[in-house]
Short mmCIF file of C-alpha atoms and ligand atoms in Angstrom, two decimals:
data_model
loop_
_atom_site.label_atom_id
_atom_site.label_comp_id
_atom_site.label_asym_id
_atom_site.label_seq_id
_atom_site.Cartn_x
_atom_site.Cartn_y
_atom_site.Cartn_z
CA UNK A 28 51.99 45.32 -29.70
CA UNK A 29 51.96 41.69 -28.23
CA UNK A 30 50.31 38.93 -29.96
CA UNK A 31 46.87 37.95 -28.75
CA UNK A 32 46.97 34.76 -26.61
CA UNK A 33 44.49 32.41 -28.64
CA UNK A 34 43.45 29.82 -25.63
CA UNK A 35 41.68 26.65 -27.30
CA UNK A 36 39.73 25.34 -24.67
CA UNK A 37 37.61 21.86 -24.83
CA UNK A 38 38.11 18.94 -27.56
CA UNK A 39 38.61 20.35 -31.01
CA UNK A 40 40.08 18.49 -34.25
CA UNK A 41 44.01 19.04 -34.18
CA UNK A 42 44.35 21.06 -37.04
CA UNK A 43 42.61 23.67 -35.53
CA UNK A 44 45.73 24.16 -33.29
CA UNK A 45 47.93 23.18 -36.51
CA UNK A 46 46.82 26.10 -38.73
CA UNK A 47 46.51 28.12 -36.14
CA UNK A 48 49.81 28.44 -34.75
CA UNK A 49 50.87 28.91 -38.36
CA UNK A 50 49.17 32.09 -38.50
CA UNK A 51 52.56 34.39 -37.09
CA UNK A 52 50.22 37.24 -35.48
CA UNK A 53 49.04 34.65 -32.83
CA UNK A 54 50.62 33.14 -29.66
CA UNK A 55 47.93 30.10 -29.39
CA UNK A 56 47.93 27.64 -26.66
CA UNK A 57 46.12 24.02 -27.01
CA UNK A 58 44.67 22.41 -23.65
CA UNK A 59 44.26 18.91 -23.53
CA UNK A 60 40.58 18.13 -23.66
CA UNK A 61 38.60 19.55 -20.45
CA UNK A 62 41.73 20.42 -18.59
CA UNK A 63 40.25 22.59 -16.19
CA UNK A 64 44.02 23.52 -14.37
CA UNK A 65 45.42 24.12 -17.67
CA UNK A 66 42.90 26.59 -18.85
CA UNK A 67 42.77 28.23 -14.92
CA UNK A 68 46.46 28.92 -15.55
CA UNK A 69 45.94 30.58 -19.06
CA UNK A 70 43.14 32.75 -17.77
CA UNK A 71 45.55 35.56 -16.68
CA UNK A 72 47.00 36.38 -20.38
CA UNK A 73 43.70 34.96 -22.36
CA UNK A 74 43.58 37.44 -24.93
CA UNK A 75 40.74 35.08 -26.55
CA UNK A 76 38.92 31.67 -25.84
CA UNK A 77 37.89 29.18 -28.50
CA UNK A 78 35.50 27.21 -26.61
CA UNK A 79 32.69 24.11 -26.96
CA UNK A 80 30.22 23.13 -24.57
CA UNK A 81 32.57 22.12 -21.95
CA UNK A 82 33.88 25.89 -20.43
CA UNK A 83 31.69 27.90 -18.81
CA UNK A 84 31.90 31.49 -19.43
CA UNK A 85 30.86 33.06 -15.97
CA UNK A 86 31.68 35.83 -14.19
CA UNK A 87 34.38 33.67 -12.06
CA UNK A 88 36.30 32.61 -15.38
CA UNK A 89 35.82 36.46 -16.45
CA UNK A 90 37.45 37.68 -13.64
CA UNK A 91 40.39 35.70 -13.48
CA UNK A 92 41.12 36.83 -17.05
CA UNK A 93 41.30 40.36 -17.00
CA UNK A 94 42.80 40.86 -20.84
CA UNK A 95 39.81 38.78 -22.57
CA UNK A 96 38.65 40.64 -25.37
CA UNK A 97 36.94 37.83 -27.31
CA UNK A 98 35.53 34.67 -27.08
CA UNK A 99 34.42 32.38 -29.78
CA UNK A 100 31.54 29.58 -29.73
CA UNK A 101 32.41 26.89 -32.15
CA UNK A 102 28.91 25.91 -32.09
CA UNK A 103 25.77 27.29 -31.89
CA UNK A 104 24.12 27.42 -28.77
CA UNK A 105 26.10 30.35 -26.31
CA UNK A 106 24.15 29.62 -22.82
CA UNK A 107 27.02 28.26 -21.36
CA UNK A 108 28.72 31.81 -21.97
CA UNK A 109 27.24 35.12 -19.59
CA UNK A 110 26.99 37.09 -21.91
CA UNK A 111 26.03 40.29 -20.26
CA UNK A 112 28.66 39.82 -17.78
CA UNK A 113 31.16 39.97 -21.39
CA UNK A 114 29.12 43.22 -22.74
CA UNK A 115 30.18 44.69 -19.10
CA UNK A 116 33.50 43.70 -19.48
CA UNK A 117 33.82 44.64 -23.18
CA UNK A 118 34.63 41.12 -24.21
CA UNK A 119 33.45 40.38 -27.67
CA UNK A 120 31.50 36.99 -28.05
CA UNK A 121 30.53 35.21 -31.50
CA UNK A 122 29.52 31.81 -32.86
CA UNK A 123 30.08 29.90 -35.84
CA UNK A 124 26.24 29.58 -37.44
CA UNK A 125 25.59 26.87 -39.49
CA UNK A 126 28.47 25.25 -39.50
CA UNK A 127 27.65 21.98 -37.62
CA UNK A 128 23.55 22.11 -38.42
CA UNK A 129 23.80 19.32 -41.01
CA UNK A 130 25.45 17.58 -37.63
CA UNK A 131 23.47 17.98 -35.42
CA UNK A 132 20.36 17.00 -37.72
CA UNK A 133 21.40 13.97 -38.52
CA UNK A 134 22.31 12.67 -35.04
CA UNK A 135 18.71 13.39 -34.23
CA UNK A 136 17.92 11.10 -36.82
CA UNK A 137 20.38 8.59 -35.95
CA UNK A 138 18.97 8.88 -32.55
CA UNK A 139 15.03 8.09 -33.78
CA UNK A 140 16.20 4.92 -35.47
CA UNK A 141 18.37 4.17 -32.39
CA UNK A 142 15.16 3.83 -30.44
CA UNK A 143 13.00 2.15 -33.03
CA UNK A 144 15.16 -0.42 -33.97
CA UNK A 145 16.51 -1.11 -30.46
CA UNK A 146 20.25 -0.77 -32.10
CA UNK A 147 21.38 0.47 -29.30
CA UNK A 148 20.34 -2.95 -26.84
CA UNK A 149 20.51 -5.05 -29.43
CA UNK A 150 24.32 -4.24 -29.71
CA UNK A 151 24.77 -4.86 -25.79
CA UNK A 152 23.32 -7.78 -26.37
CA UNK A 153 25.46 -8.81 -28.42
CA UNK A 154 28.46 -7.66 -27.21
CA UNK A 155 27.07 -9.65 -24.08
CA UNK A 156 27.52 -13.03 -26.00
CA UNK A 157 23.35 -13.38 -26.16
CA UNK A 158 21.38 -13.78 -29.50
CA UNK A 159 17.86 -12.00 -28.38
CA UNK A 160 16.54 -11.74 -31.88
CA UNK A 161 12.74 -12.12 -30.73
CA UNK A 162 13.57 -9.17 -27.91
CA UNK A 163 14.31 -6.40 -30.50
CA UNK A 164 11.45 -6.17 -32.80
CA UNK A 165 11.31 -2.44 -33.85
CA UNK A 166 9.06 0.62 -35.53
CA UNK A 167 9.98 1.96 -39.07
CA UNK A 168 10.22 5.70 -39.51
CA UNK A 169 8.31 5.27 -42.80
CA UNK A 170 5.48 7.77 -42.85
CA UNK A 171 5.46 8.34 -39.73
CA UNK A 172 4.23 11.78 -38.03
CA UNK A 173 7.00 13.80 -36.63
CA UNK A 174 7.06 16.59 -34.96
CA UNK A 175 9.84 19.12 -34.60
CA UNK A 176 9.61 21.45 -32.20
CA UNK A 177 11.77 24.35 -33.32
CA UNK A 178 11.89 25.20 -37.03
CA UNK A 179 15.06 27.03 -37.14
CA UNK A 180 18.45 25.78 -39.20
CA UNK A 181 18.53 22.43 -37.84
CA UNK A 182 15.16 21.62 -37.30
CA UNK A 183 14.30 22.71 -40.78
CA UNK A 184 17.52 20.29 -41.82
CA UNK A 185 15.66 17.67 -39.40
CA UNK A 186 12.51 18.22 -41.77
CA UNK A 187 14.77 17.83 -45.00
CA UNK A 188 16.85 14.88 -44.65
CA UNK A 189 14.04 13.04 -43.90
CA UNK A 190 11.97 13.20 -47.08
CA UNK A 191 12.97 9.79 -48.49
CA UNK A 192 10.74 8.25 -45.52
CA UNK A 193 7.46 10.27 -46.97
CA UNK A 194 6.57 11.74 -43.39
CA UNK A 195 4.30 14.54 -42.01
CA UNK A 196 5.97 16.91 -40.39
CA UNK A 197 4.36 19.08 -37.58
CA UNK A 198 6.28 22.33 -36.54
CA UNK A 199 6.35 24.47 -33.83
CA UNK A 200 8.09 27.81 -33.82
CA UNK A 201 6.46 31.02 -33.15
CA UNK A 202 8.73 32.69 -35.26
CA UNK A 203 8.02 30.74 -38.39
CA UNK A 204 5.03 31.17 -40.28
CA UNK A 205 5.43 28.78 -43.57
CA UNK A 206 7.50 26.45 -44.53
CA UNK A 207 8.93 25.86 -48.23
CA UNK A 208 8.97 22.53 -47.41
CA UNK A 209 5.55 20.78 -48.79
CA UNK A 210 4.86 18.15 -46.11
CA UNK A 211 5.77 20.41 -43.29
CA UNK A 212 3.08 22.32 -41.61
CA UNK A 213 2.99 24.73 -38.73
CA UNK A 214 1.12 23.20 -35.33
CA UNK A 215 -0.29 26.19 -33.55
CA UNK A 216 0.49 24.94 -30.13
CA UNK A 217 3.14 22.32 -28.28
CA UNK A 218 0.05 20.50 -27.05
CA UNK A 219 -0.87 19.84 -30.69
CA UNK A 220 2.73 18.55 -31.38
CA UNK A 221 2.46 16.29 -28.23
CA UNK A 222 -0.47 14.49 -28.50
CA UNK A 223 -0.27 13.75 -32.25
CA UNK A 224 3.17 13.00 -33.32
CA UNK A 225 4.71 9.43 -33.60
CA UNK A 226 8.13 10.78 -33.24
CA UNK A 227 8.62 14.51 -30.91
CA UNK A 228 12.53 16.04 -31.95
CA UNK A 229 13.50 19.48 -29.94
CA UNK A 230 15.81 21.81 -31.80
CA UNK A 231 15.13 25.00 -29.89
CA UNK A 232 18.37 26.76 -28.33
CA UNK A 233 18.36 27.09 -24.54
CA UNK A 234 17.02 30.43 -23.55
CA UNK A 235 14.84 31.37 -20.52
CA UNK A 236 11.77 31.32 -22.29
CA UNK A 237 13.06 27.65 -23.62
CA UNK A 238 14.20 26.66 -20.21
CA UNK A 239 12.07 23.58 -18.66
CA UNK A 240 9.90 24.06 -21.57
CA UNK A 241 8.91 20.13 -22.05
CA UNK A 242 7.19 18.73 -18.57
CA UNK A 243 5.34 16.27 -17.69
CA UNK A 244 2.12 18.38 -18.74
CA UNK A 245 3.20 17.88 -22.26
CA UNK A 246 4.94 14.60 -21.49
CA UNK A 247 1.41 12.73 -20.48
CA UNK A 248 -0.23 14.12 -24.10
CA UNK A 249 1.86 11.82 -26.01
CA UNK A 250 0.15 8.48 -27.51
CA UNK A 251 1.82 5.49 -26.02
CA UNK A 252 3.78 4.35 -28.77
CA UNK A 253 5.51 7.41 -29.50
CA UNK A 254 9.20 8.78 -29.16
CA UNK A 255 10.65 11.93 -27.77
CA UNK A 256 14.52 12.97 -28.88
CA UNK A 257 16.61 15.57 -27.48
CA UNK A 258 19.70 16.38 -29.51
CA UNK A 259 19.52 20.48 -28.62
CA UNK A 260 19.96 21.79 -25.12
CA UNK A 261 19.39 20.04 -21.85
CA UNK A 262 16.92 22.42 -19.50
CA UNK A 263 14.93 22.43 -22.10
CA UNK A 264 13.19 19.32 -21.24
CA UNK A 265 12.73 18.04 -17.28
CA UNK A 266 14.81 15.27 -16.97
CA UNK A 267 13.05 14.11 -13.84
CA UNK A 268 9.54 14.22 -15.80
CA UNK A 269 11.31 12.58 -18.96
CA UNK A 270 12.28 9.86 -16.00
CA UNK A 271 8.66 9.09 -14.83
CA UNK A 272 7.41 8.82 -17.98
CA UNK A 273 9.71 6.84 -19.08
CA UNK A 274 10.25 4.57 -15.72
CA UNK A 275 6.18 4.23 -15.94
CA UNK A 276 5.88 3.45 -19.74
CA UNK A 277 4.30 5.73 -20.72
CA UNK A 278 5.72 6.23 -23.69
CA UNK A 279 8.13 4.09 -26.03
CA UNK A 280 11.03 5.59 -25.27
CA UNK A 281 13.45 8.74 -25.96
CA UNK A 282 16.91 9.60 -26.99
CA UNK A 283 19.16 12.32 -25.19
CA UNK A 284 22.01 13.62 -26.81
CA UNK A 285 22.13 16.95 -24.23
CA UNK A 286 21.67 17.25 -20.38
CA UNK A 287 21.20 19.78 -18.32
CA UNK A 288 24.40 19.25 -16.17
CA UNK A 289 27.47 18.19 -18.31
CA UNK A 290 28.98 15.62 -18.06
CA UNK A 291 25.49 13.22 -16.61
CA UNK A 292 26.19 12.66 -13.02
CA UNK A 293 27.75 8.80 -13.04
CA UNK A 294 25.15 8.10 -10.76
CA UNK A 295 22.19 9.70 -12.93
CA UNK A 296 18.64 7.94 -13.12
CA UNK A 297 18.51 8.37 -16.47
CA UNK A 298 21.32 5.90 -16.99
CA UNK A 299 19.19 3.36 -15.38
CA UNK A 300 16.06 2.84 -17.51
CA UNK A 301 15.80 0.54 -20.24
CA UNK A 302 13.73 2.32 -22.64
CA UNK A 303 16.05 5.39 -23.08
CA UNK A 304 19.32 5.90 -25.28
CA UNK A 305 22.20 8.48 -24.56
CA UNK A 306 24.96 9.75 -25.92
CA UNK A 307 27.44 12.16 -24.51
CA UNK A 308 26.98 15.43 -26.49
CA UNK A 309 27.68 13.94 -29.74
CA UNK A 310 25.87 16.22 -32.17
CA UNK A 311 28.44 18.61 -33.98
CA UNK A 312 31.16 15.89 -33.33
CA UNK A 313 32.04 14.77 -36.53
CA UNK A 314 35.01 15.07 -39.24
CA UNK A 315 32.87 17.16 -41.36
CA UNK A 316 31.73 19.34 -38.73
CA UNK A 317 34.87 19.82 -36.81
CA UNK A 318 36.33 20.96 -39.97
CA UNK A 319 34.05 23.57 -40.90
CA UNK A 320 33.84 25.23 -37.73
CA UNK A 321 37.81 25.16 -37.42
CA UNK A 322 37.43 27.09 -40.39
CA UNK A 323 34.94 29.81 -39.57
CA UNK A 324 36.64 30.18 -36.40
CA UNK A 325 40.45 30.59 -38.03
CA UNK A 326 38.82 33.39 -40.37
CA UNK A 327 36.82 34.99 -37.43
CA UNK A 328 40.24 35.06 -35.47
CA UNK A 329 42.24 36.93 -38.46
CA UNK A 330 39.02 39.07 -38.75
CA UNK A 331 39.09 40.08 -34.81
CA UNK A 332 42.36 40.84 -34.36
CA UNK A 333 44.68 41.46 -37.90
CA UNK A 334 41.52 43.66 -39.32
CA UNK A 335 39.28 44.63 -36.43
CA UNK A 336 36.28 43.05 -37.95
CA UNK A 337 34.03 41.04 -35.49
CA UNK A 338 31.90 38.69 -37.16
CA UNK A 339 28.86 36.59 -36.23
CA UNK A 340 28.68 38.70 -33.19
CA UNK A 341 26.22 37.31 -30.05
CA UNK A 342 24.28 39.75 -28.45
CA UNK A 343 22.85 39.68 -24.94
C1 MLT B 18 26.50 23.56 -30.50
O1 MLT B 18 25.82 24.30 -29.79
O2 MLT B 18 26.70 23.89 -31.68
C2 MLT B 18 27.08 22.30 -29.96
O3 MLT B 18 26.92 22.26 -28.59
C3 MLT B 18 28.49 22.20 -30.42
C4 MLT B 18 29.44 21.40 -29.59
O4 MLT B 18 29.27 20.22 -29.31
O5 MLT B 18 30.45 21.98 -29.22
#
């Protein structure tokens, strides 16, 4: 039988491709990062795709590779993969859970204090030759009222890591009742999250009952001085709403680590206001990270293919 043609599409660590290519039942092909030809002229002997957030799983990609049998989300979130369209097709699709949640959280985090200490300006500022010392006066996070909505791995992480600053936490997830975690409570509605929380963080994957989710109906409860951070999904939250609030100051400001179209149009709004931070999809990218989902995908691989085992399947 031929060996499976391992594609590894988007930006991963390179000893993802090192180990892998040591593993004699593959044939596995690296792309440089977001090579779009390169991967268009794999897609007709793909036997699987590693992919991030940057390939699209569609029904055009699916066509063009007509011996696909599995693709693998190093990640979490799988909306950028059609996953019915796969069932149809019989290609496999699975995800590497957990493996970049401690991440994720913590870029959230690095996010809130990116806003209330003005880091962020300040270091343009700098950088800019200025010394503006009176122009970045900034909030603590100490015992502050936070609000996560989404109480799943990461938000729950979210929730965790910040103990040391003695908040309250507010949660909302209607599929989480209790949390072990003493200061966390469940809110029983979004509007309660909005209009009481210093600090709003989403961690809620991107699903059509998530999708546009956070509008300017929720966007308009929040007090004045708080902060909103997206480190999830973008579509989740309406950018253009985000963008009035923000352009009016309304609130204090926001962080956005996700968008809903990838890579931010150069031309965005968004990168135009002065009360808002982004970064480019940054949350699972570090050492730590990259390593462990390299790993769970490497042993998902040799599951799928050497001993017909599929693991952390995805289901439509
Ligand atoms: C995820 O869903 O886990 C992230 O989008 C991972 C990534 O950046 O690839």
């Amino acid at each position: 039988m031929e060996k499976p043609h391992i594609v590894i599409c988007d930006g991963f660590d390179k000893t993802l491709f090192e180990e892998l290519k040591n593993i004699s039942e593959f044939n596995v092909h690296p792309t440089a990062k977001n090579t779009q030809e390169q991967i268009q002229n794999l897609l007709p002997t793909m036997t699987a795709a590693v992919i991030r957030s940057a390939t699209t799983v569609d029904t055009n990609f699916l066509e063009q590779a007509p011996n696909l049998k599995y693709v693998i989300r190093a990640g979490e979130g799988t909306d950028n993969i059609d996953k019915a369209s796969c069932q149809q097709k019989g290609v496999k699709v699975s995800n590497t859970p957990g493996a970049n949640n401690n991440s994720a959280a913590e870029h959230a985090i690095a996010l809130m204090f990116t806003v209330l200490r003005k880091t962020a300006y300040a270091h343009q500022s700098m950088m800019a030759s200025r010394w503006e010392k009176s122009k970045f006066t900034g909030v603590e996070l100490s015992n502050k009222k936070i609000g996560v909505v989404g109480f799943g791995r990461i938000g729950n992480i979210v929730a965790k890591r910040l103990a040391g600053f003695e908040p309250e936490v507010l949660f909302f997830d209607p599929f989480i009742n209790e949390s072990d975690i003493p200061y966390a409570k469940k809110a029983e509605t979004l509007e309660e999250i909005f209009s009481s929380c210093d600090i709003v963080t989403i961690h809620v994957p991107l699903v059509e009952q998530t999708r546009n989710l956070i509008t300017k109906d929720l966007l308009e409860k929040m007090p004045a001085h708080a902060i909103l951070v997206n480190a999830s999904r973008g579509g989740i939250l309406n950018e253009q709403d985000l963008y009035d609030t923000l352009k009016e100051k309304k609130i204090r400001g926001a962080a956005l680590d996700v968008f809903a179209n990838e890579p931010l149009e150069e031309n965005s709004p968004l990168r135009e206001l002065d009360n808002l931070v982004l970064t480019p999809h940054l949350g699972a990218s570090t050492e730590e990270a990259q390593v462990r989902v390299g790993e769970m995908v490497i042993h998902q691989l040799k599951e799928f293919f050497i001993n017909n085992n599929l693991l952390n399947e995805v289901k439509v």
